[in-house]
Coordinates of C-alpha atoms in Angstrom, one line a residue:
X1 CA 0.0 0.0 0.0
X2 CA 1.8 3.3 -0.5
X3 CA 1.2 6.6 0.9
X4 CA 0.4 9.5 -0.5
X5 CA 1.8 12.4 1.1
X6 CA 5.4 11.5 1.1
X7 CA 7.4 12.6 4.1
X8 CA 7.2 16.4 3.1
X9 CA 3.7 16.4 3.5
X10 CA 3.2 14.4 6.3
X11 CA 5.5 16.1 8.8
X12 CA 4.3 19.3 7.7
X13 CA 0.5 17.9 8.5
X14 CA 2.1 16.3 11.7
X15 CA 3.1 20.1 12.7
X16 CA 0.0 22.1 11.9
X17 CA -2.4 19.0 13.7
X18 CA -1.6 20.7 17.1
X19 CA -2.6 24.5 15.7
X20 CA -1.4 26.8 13.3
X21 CA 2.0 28.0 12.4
X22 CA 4.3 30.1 10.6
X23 CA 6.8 28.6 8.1
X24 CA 10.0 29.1 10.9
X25 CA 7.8 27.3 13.0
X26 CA 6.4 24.4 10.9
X27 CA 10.5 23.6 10.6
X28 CA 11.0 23.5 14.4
X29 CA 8.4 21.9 15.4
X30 CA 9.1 19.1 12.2
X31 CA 12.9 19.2 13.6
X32 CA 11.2 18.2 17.6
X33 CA 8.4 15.9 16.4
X34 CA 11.0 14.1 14.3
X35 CA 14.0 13.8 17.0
X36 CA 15.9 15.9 14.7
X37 CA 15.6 12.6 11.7
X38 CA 13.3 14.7 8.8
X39 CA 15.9 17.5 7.9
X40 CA 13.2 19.8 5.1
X41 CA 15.2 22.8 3.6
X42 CA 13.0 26.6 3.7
X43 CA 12.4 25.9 -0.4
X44 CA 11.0 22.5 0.0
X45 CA 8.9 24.0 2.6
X46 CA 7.1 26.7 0.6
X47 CA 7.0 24.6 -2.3
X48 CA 5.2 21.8 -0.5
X49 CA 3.0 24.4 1.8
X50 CA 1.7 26.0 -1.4
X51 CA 0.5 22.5 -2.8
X52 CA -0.8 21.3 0.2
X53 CA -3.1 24.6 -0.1
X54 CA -3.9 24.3 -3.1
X55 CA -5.0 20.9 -2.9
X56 CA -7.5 21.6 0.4
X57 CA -5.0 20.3 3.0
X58 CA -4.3 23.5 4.7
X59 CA -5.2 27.1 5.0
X60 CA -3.2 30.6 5.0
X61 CA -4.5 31.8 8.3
X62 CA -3.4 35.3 8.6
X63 CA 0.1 37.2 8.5
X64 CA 2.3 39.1 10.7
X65 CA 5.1 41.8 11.0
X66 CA 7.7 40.6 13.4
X67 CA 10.6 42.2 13.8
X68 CA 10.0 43.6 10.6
X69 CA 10.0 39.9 9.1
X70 CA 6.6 38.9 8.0
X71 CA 5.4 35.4 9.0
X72 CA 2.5 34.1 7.2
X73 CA 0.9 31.3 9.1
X74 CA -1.5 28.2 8.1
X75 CA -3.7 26.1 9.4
X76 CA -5.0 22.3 8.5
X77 CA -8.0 21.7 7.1
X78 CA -10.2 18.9 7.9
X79 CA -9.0 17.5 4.6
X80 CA -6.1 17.4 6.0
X81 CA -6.7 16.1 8.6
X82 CA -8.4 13.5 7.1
X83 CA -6.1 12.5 4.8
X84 CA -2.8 12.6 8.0
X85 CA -5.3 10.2 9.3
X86 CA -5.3 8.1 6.6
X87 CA -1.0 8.8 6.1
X88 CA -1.3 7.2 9.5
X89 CA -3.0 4.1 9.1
X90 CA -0.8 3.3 5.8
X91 CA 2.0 3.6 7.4
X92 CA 1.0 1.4 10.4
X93 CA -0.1 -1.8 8.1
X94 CA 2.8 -0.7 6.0
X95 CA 5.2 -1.5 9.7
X96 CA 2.9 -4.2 10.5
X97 CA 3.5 -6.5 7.5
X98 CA 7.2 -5.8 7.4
X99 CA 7.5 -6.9 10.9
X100 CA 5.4 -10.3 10.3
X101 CA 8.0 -10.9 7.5
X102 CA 10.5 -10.4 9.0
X103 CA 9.4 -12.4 11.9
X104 CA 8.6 -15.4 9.6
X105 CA 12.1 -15.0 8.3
X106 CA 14.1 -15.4 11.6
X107 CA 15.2 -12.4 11.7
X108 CA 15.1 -9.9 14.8
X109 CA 12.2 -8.3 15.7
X110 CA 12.4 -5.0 14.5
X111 CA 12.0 -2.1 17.1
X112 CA 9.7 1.2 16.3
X113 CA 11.1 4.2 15.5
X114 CA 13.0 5.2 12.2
X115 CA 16.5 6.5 10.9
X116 CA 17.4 9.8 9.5
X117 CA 15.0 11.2 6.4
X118 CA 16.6 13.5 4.2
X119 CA 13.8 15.8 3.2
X120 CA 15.6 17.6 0.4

């Protein structure tokens, strides 16, 4: 089964579920959420936040001036939250049959958690 919002997407999603943010801040809190292991460069960013709006999955929500610097922030829709939802749950089977595999192979069972993603 693959997913469809490639790791872009989903962190990004993964930051805006707990409120809305400005760009600065969708990196940090990808950079916490992720231990540090999705590394997303300020182009890749934009360029994936201006998709996602434009296909339904989030929202500009307003703009400010600080420090000068103006930080436009957005919000997730409930298509997006749907469709984090459904990231989710393809992800989980995706683990879960891996795991069985490798199980029925002999081999150790594989631990959660995940190595470093190089979001380019």
């Amino acid at each position: 089964m693959a997913t469809t919002l490639g790791p872009t997407g989903f962190w990004i999603l993964t930051a805006l579920a707990g409120g809305r943010r400005h760009g600065y801040d969708i990196l940090r809190e990808v950079d916490a959420a992720s231990s540090g292991r999705a590394a997303m460069k300020v182009t890749t960013l934009y360029a994936a936040l201006e998709r996602l709006e434009r296909d339904g999955l989030i929202r500009a929500d307003g703009e400010e001036v600080v420090g000068g610097r103006a930080r436009r922030y957005f919000a997730i829709q409930d298509a997006g939250g749907a469709a984090l939802e459904a990231e989710v749950a393809a992800l989980e089977h995706q683990a879960r049959v891996a795991r069985e595999r490798l199980r029925a192979a002999g081999r150790p069972a594989v631990q959660p958690g995940f190595g470093r993603t190089a979001i380019a």
